[in-house]
Short mmCIF file of C-alpha atoms and ligand atoms in Angstrom, two decimals:
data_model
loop_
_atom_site.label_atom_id
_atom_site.label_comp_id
_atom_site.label_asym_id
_atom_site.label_seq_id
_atom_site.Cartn_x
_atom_site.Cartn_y
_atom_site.Cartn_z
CA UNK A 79 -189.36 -114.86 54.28
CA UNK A 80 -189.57 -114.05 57.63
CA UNK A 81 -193.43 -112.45 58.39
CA UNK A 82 -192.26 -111.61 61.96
CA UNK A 83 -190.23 -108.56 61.53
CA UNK A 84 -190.91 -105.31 60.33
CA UNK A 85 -188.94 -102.00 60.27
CA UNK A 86 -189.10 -98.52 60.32
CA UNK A 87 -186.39 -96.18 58.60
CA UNK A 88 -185.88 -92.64 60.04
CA UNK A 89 -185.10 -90.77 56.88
CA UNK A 90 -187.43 -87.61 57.16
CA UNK A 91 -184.58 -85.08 57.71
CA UNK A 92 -182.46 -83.48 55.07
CA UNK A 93 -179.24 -83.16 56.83
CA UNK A 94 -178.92 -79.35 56.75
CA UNK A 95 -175.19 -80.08 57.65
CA UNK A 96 -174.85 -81.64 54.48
CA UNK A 97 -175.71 -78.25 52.83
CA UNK A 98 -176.83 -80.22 49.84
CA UNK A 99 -180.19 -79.77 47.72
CA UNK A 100 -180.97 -84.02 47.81
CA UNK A 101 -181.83 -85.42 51.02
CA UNK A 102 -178.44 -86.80 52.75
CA UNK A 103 -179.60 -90.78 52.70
CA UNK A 104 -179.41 -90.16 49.24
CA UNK A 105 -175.84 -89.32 48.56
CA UNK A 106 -173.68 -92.61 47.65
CA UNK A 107 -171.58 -94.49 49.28
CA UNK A 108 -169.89 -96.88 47.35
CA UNK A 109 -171.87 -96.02 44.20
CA UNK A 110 -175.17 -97.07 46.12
CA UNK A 111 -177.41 -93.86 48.39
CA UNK A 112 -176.60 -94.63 52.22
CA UNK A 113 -180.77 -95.47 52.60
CA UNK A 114 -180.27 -98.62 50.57
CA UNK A 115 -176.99 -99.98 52.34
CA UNK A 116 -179.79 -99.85 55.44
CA UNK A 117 -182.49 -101.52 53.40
CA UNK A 118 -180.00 -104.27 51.81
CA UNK A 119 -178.92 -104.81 55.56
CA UNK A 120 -182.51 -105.29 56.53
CA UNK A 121 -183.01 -107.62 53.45
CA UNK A 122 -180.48 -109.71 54.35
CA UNK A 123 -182.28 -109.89 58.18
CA UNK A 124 -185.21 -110.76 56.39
CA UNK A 125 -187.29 -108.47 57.31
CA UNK A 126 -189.81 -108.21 54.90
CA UNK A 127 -191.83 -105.37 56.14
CA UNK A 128 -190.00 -101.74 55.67
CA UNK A 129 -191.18 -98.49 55.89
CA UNK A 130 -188.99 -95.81 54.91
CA UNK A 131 -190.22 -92.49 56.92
CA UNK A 132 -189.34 -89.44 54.06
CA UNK A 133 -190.14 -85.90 54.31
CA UNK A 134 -192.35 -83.73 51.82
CA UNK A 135 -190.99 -83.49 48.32
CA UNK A 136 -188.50 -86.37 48.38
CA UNK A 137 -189.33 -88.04 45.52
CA UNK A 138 -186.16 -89.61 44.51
CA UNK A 139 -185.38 -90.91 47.94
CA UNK A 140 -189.15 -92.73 47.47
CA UNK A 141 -188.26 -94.01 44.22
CA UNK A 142 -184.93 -95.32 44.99
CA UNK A 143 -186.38 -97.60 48.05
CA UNK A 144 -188.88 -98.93 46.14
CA UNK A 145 -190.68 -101.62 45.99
CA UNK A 146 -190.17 -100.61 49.96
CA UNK A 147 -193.08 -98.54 51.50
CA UNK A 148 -192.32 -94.83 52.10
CA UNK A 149 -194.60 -92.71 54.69
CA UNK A 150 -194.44 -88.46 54.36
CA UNK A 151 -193.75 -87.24 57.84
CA UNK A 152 -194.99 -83.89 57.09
CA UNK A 153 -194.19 -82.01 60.52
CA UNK A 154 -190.83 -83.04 61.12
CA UNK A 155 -191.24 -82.86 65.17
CA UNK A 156 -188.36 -85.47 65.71
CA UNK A 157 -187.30 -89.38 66.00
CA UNK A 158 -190.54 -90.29 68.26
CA UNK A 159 -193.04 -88.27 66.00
CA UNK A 160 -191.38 -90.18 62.87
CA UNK A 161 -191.81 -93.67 64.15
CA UNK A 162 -194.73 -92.96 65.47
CA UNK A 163 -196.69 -92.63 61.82
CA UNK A 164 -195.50 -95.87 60.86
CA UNK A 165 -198.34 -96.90 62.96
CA UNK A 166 -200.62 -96.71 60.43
CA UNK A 167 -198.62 -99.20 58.64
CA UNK A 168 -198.10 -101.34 61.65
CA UNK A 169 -201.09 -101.01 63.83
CA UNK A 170 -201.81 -104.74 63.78
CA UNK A 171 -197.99 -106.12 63.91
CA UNK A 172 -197.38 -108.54 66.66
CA UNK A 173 -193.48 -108.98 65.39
CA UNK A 174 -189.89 -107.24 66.03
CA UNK A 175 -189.76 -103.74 64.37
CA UNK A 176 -186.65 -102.70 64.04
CA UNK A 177 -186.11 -98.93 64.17
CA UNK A 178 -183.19 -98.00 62.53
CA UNK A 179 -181.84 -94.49 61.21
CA UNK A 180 -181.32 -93.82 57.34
CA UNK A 181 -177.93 -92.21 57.46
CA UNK A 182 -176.09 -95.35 58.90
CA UNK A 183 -175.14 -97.44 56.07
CA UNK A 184 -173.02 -99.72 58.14
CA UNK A 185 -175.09 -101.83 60.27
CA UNK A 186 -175.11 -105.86 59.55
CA UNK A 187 -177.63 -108.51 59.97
CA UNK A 188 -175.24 -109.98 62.13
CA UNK A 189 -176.05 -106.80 64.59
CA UNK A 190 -179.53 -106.83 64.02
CA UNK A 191 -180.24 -110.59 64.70
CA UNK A 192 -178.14 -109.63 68.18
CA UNK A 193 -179.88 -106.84 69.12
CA UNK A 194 -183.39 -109.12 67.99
CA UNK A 195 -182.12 -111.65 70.70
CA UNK A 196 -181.53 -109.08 73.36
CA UNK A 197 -185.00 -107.86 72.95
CA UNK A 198 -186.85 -111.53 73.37
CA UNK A 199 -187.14 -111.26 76.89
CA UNK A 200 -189.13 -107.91 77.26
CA UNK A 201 -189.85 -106.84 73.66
CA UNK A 202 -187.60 -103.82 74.01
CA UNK A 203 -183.70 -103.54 73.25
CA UNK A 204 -182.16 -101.06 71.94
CA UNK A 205 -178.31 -101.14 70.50
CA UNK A 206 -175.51 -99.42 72.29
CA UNK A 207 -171.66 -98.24 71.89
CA UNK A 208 -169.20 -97.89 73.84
CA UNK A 209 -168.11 -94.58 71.43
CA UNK A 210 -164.60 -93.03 72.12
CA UNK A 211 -166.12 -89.63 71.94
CA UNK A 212 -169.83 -89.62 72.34
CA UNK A 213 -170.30 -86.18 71.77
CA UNK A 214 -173.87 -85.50 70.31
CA UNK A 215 -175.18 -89.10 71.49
CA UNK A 216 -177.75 -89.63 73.89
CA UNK A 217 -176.04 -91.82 76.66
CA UNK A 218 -177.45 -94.77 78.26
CA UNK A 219 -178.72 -94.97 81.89
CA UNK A 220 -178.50 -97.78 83.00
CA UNK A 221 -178.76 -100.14 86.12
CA UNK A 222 -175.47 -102.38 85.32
CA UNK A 223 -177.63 -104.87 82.96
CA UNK A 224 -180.71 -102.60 81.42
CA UNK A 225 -180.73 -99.43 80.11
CA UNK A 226 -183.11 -97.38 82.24
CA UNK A 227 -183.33 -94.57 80.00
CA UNK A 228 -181.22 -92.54 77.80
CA UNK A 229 -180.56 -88.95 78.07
CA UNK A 230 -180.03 -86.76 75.04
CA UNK A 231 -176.63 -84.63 75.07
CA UNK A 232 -178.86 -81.35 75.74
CA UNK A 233 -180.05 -82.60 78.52
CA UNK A 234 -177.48 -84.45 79.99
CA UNK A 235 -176.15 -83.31 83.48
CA UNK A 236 -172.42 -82.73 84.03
CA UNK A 237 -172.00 -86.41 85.01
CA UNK A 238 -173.96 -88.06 82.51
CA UNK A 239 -172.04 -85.97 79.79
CA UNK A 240 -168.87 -88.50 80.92
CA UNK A 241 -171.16 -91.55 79.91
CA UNK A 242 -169.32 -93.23 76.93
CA UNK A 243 -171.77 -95.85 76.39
CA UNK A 244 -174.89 -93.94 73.94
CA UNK A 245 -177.59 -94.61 72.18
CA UNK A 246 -176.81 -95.60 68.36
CA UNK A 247 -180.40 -94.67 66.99
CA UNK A 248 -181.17 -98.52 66.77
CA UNK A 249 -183.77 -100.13 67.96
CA UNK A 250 -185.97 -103.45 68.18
CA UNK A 251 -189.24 -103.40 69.66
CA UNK A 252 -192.30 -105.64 69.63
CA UNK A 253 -194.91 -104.65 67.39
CA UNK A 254 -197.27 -105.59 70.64
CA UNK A 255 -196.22 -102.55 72.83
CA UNK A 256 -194.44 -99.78 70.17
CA UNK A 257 -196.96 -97.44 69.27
CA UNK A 258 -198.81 -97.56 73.22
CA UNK A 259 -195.30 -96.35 74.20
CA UNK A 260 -194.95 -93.98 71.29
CA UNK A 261 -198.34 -92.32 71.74
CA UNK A 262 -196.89 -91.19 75.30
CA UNK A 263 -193.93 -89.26 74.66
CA UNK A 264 -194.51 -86.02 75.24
CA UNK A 265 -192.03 -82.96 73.49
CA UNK A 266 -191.17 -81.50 77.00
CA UNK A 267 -187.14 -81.46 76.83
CA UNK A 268 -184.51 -78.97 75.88
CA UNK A 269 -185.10 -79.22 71.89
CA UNK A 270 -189.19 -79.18 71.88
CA UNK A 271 -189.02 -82.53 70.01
CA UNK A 272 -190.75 -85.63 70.30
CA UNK A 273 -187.77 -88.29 71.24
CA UNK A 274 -188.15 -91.81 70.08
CA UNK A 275 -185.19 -92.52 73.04
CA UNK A 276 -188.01 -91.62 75.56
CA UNK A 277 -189.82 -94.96 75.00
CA UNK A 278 -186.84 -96.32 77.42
CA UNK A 279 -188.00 -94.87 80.28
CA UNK A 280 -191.87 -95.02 79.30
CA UNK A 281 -191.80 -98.78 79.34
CA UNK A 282 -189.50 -98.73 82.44
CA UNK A 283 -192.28 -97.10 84.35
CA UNK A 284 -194.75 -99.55 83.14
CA UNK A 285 -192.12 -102.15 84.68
CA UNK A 286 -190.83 -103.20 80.85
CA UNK A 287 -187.04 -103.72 81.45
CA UNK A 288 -185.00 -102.21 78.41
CA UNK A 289 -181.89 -104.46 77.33
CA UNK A 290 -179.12 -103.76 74.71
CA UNK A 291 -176.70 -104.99 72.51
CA UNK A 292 -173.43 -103.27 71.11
CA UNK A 293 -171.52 -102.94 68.18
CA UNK A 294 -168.35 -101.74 66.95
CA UNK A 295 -167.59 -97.79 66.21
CA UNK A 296 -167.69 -98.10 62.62
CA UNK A 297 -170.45 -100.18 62.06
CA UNK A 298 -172.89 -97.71 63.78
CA UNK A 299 -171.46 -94.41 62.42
CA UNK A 300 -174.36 -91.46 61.39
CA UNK A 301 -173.25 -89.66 58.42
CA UNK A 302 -174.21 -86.00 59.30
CA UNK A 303 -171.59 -83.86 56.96
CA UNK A 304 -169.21 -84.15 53.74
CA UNK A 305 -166.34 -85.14 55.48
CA UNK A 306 -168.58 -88.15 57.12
CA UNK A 307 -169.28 -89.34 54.15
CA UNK A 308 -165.97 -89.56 52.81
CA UNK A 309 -164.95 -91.49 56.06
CA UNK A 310 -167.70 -93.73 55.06
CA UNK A 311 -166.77 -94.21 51.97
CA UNK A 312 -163.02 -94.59 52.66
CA UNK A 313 -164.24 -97.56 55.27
CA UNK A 314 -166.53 -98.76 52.94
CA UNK A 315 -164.08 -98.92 49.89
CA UNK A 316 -161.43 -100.77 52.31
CA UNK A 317 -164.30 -103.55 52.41
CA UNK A 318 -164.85 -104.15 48.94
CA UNK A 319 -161.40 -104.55 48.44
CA UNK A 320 -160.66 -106.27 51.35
CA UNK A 321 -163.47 -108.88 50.23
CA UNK A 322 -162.56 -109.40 46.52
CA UNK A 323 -158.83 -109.91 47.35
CA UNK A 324 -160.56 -112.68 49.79
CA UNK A 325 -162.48 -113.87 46.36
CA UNK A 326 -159.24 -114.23 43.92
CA UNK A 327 -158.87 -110.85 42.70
CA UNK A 328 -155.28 -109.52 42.46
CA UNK A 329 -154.81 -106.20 43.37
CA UNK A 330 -151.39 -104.04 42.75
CA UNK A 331 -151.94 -100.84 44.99
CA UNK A 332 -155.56 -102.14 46.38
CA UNK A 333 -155.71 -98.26 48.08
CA UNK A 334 -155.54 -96.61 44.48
CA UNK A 335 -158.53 -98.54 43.25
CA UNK A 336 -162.36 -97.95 44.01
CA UNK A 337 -165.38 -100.48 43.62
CA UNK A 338 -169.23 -100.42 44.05
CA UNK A 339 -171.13 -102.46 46.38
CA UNK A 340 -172.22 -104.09 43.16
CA UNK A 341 -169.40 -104.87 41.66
CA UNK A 342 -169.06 -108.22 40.28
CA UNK A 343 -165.30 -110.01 39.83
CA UNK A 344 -164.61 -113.36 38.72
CA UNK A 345 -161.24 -115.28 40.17
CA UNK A 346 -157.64 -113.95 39.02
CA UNK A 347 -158.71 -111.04 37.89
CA UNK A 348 -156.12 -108.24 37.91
CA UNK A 349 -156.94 -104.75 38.60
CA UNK A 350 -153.85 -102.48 38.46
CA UNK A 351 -153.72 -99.06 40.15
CA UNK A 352 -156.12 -96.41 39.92
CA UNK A 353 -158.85 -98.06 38.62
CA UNK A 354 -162.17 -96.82 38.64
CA UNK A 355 -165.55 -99.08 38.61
CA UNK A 356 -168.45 -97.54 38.51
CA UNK A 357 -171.88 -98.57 39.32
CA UNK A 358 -173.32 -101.88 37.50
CA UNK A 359 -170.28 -103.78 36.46
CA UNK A 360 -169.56 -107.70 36.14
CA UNK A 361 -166.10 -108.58 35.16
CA UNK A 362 -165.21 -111.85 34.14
CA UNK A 363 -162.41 -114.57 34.95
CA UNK A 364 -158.67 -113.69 34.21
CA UNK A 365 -159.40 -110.26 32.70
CA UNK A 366 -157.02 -107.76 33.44
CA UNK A 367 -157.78 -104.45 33.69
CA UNK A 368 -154.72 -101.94 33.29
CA UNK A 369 -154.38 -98.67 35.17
CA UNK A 370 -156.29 -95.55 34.86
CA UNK A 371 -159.52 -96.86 33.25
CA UNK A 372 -162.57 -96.25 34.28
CA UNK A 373 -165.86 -98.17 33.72
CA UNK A 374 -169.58 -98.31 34.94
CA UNK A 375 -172.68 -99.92 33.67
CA UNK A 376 -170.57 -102.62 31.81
CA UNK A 377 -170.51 -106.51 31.90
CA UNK A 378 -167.02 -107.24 30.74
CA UNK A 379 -166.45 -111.52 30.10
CA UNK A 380 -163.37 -113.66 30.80
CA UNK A 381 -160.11 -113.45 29.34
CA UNK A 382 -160.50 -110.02 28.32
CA UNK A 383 -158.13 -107.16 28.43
CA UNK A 384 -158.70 -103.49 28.92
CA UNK A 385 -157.10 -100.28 28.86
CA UNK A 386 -154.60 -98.59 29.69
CA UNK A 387 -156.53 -95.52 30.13
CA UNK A 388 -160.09 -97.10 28.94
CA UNK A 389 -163.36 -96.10 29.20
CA UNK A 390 -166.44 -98.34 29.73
CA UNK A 391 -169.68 -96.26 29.69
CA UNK A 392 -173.22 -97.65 30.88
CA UNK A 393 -174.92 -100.34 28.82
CA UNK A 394 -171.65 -101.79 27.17
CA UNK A 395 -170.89 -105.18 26.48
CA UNK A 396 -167.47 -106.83 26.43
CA UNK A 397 -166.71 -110.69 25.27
CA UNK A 398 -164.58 -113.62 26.15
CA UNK A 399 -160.63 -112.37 24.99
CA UNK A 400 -161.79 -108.55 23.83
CA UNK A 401 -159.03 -106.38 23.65
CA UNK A 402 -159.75 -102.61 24.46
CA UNK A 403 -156.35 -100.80 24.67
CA UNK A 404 -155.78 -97.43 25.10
CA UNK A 405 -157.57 -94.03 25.17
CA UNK A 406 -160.54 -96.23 23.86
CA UNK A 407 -163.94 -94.92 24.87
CA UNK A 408 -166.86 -97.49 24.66
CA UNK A 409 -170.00 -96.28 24.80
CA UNK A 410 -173.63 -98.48 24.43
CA UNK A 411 -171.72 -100.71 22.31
CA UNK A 412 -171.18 -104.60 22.17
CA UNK A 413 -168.07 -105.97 21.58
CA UNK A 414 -168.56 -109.66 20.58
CA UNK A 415 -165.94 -112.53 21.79
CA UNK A 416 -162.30 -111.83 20.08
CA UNK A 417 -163.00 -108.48 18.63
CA UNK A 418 -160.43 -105.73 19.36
CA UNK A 419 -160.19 -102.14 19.45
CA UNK A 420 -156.20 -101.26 20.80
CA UNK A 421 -155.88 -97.29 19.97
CA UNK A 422 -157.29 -94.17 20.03
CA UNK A 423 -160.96 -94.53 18.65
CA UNK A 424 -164.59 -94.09 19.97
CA UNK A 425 -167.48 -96.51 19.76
CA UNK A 426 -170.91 -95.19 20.38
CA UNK A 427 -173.96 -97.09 19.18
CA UNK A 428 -172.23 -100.04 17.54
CA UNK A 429 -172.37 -103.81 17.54
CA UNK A 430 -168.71 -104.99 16.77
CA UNK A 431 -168.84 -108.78 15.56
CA UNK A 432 -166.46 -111.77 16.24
CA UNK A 433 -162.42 -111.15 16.01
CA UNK A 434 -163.08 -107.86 14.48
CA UNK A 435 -160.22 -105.43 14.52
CA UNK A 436 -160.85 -101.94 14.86
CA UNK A 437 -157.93 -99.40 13.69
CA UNK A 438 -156.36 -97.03 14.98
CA UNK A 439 -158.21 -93.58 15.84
CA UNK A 440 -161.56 -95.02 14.23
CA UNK A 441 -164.53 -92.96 15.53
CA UNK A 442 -167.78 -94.03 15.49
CA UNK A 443 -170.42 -90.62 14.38
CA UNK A 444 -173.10 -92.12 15.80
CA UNK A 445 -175.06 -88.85 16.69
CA UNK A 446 -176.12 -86.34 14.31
CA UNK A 447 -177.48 -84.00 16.25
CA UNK A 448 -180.73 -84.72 16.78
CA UNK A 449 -180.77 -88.78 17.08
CA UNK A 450 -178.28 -91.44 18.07
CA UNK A 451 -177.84 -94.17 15.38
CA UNK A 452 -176.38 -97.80 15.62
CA UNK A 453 -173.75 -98.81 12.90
CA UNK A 454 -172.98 -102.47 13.37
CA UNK A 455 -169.94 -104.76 12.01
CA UNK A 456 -170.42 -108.66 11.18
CA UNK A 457 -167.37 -111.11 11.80
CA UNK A 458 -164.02 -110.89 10.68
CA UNK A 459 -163.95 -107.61 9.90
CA UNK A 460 -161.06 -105.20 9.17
CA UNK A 461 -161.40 -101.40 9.97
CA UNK A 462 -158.56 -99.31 8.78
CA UNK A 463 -157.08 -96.51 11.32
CA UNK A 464 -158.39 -93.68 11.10
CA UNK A 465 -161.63 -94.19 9.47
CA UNK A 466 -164.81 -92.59 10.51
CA UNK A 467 -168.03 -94.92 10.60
CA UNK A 468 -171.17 -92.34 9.45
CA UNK A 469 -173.75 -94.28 11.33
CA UNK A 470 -176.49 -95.87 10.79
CA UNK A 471 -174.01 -98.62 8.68
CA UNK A 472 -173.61 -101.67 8.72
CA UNK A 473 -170.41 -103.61 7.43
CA UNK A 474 -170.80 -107.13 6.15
CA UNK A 475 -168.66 -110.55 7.64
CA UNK A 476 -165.50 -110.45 6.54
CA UNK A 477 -165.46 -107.34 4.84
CA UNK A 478 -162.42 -104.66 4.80
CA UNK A 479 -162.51 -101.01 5.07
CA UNK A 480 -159.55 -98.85 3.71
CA UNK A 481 -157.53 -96.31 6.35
CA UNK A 482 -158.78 -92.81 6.29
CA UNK A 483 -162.43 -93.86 5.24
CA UNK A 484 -165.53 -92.04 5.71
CA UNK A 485 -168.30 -94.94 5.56
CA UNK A 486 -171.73 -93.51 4.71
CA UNK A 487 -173.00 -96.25 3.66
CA UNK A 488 -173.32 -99.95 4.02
CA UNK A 489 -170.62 -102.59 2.77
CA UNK A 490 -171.18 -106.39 1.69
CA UNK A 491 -169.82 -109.12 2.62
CA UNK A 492 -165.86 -109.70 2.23
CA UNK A 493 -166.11 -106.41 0.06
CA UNK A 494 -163.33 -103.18 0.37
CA UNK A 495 -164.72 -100.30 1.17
CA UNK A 496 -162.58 -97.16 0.27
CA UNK A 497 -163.78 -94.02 1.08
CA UNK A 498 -161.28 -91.12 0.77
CA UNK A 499 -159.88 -89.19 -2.03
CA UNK A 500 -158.02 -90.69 -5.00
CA UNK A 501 -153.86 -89.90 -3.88
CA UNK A 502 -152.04 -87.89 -6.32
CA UNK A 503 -148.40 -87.80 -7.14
CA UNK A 504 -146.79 -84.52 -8.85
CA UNK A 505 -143.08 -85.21 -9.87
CA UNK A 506 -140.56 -82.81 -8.30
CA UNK A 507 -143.02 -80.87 -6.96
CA UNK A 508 -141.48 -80.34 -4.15
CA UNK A 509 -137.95 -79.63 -5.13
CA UNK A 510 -139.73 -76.88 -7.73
CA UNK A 511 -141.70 -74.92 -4.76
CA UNK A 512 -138.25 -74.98 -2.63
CA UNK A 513 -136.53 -73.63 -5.77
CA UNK A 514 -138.99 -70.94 -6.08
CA UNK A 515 -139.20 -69.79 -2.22
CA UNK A 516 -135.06 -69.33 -2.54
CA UNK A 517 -133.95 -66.48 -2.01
C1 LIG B 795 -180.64 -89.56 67.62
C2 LIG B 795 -181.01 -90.07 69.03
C3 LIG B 795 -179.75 -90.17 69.86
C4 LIG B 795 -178.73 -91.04 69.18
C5 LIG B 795 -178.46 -90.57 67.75
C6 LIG B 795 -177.64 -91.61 67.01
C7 LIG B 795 -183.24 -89.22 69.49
C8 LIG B 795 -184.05 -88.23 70.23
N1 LIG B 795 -181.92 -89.15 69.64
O1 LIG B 795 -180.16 -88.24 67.78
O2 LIG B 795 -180.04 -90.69 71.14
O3 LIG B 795 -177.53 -91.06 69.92
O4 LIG B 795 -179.70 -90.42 67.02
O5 LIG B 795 -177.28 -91.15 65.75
O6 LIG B 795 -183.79 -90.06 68.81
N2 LIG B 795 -185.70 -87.93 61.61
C9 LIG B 795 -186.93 -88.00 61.03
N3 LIG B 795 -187.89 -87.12 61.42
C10 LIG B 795 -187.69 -86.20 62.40
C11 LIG B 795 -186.42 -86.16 63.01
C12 LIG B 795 -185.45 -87.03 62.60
O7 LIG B 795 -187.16 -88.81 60.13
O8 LIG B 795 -188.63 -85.46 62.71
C13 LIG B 795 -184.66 -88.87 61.17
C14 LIG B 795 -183.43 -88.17 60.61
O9 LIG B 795 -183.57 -88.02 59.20
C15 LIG B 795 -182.32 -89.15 60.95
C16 LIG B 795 -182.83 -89.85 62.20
O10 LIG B 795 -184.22 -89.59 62.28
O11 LIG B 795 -182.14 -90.13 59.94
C17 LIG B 795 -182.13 -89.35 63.47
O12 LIG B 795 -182.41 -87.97 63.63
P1 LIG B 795 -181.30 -86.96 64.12
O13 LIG B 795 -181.90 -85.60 64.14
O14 LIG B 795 -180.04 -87.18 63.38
O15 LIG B 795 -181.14 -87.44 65.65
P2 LIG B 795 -179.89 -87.21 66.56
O16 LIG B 795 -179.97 -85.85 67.15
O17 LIG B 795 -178.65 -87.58 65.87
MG1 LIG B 796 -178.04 -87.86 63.75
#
């Protein structure tokens, strides 16, 4: 780990654009809040230092950057006034801190190390774009090779509102001059805020040349409303895809299918359209996972194959050659290597043992109510369709259990299990009642 760098992570406002009750670095992007693409970015820098800057009453943003330091800006007086309490984090910091904003889930360590060299010489760079329309940006002054200072859109004149090159809210300072050039920004400009942007031409005064680095459009985009953030996560989508097609995943309509940024896939393994993964999920090697299912929370092992129309729910476990088919839903339950389960049935709760064959339409009453219970099968076993598993039971290796069964309680080993009513068989019956309806 790299002791030398340290960052700061603007995150105090709540987006009112967003008109959303949870602060807007905590809405997801590919399954993961927008804050933590920023912190996994600095991870991967390794910077080892991070402070996340969050306003009052943000307690889920503060949990979800954890182990990560979080400082309450409490008077949220703008970007200058919220870097500028870091300092009692950073007061005796010699390193690069990196001063980056929370709702920009894009930026790469590839960026960052740039921007890290461009600020060797003086201590100060700050990271640039040329944007096609830099509306809302402050734009960069500069001299033809520093930035001299950079000029918020509200207080831009006429001809510095034509500047395309602006300021992407990223920064990387040393830790040696940051807070003496924090503590002089003053809030005299057109909003009454304290601008971070106005260390630029603080140090340029005190003859500290400013230089920058740029990156591409996308990479530096600030989510700010709804329809931002599904840009983001149309880009961000494209990626994931784009990457595990680059791994050895086969992909039939690649656009119909969405991933997490934690999604795990082994090689030659087949997703066909409009699949949905969720959160938390490994798949294995040359499983194939049919259209329309949809699964989160779920390690899933090789040679498997699931759905049509599946569903994996949180804390599931699939084997080696399981075979979920369709309109199965799978919930907190562990499917050991070779079991199956191909129509119609739900398992909640319940431990399914080697090569086991669930029936069709077999549900699983795992709840009664009040608690959950766990039913669990051993190896071999042979569950009729239709059959409905009272849990908690258990249901011995090798045992059978009849079709249209209500299991209350627990079955031995190789045993049949039969629990329905005895069939009856009335002779002519039938032909009697139609006799007696005829008019
Ligand atoms: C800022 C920059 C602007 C740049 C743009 C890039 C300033 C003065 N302007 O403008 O030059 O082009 O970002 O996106 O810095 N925040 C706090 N506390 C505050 C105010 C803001 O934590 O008191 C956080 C926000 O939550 C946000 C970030 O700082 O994550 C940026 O604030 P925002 O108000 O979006 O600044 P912009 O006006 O976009
Ligand atoms: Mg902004």
């Amino acid at each position: 780990m790299n002791q030398n760098r340290a960052a700061i992570i603007l995150a105090a406002g709540m987006g009112t654009r967003m008109k959303s009750s949870i602060p807007k670095v905590m809405h997801n992007v590919a399954g993961r809040p927008m804050v933590n693409h920023v912190i996994t970015a600095c991870e991967k820098t390794e910077i080892n230092n991070i402070n996340v800057i969050v306003g009052p009453n943000m307690d889920t943003l503060s949990s979800s950057v954890s182990p990560h330091k979080t400082i309450i800006q409490d008077d949220r007086n703008g970007t200058g006034g919220a870097a500028k309490i870091a300092q009692k984090n950073l007061n005796e910091f010699e390193g690069s801190i990196f001063i980056l904003n929370g709702d920009g889930p894009f930026i790469t360590p590839g960026t960052l190390h740039n921007l890290e060299q461009a600020s060797q010489k003086t201590g100060l760079a700050v990271l640039g774009c040329e944007f096609d329309n830099p509306h809302g940006y402050g734009r960069f002054i500069t001299d033809g090779y520093h930035v001299t200072a950079i000029v918020e859109e509200k207080d831009c004149t006429d001809d510095q509102r034509q500047i395309h090159l602006a300021n992407t809210g990223v920064y990387c300072v040393s830790g040696k001059h940051l807070f003496n050039w924090l503590n002089k920004v003053t809030n005299d400009n057109a909003q009454g805020e304290y601008y971070l942007t106005d260390i630029v031409a603080i140090a340029a005064q005190e003859g500290v040349q400013c230089a920058y680095a740029t990156a591409e459009e996308y990479e530096v985009m600030g989510i700010n409303d709804r329809a931002q953030l599904a840009q983001a996560e149309k880009i961000m989508q494209s990626q994931l895809r784009n990457q595990a097609m680059k791994n050895g995943v086969t992909m039939i309509a690649p656009e119909t299918v969405y991933l997490s940024t934690d999604t795990q896939l082994g090689h030659d393994v087949i997703i066909e359209p409009n699949v949905v993964i969720g959160a938390g999920v490994k798949i294995g090697d040359n499983t194939h996972i049919h259209a329309f299912s949809h699964i989160e929370g779920a390690s899933i092992g090789e040679n498997a194959s699931i759905g049509p129309f599946a569903r994996i729910r949180p804390k599931s476990k699939i084997g080696n050659n399981v075979n979920i088919g369709n309109f199965i839903e799978v919930n907190r339950s562990e499917f050991k290597d070779g079991s199956k389960s191909k129509h119609l049935s739900y398992i909640g709760d319940a431990i399914i043992g080697e090569k086991t064959n669930i029936g069709a339409g077999t549900v699983f009453a795992n709840y009664d109510g009040f608690n959950k219970h766990v039913s669990t099968t051993g190896e071999g076993v042979f569950i009729g369709s239709n059959s409905t598993i009272v849990s908690p039971v258990n249901v011995g290796d090798g045992a059978m259990v009849a079709a249209g069964s209500t299991l209350t309680q627990d079955v031995e080993q190789d045993a049949l299990a039969v629990g329905r009513s005895k069939e009856r068989i009335l002779s002519k019956w039938a032909k009697k009642y139609r006799d007696r309806n005829k008019k």
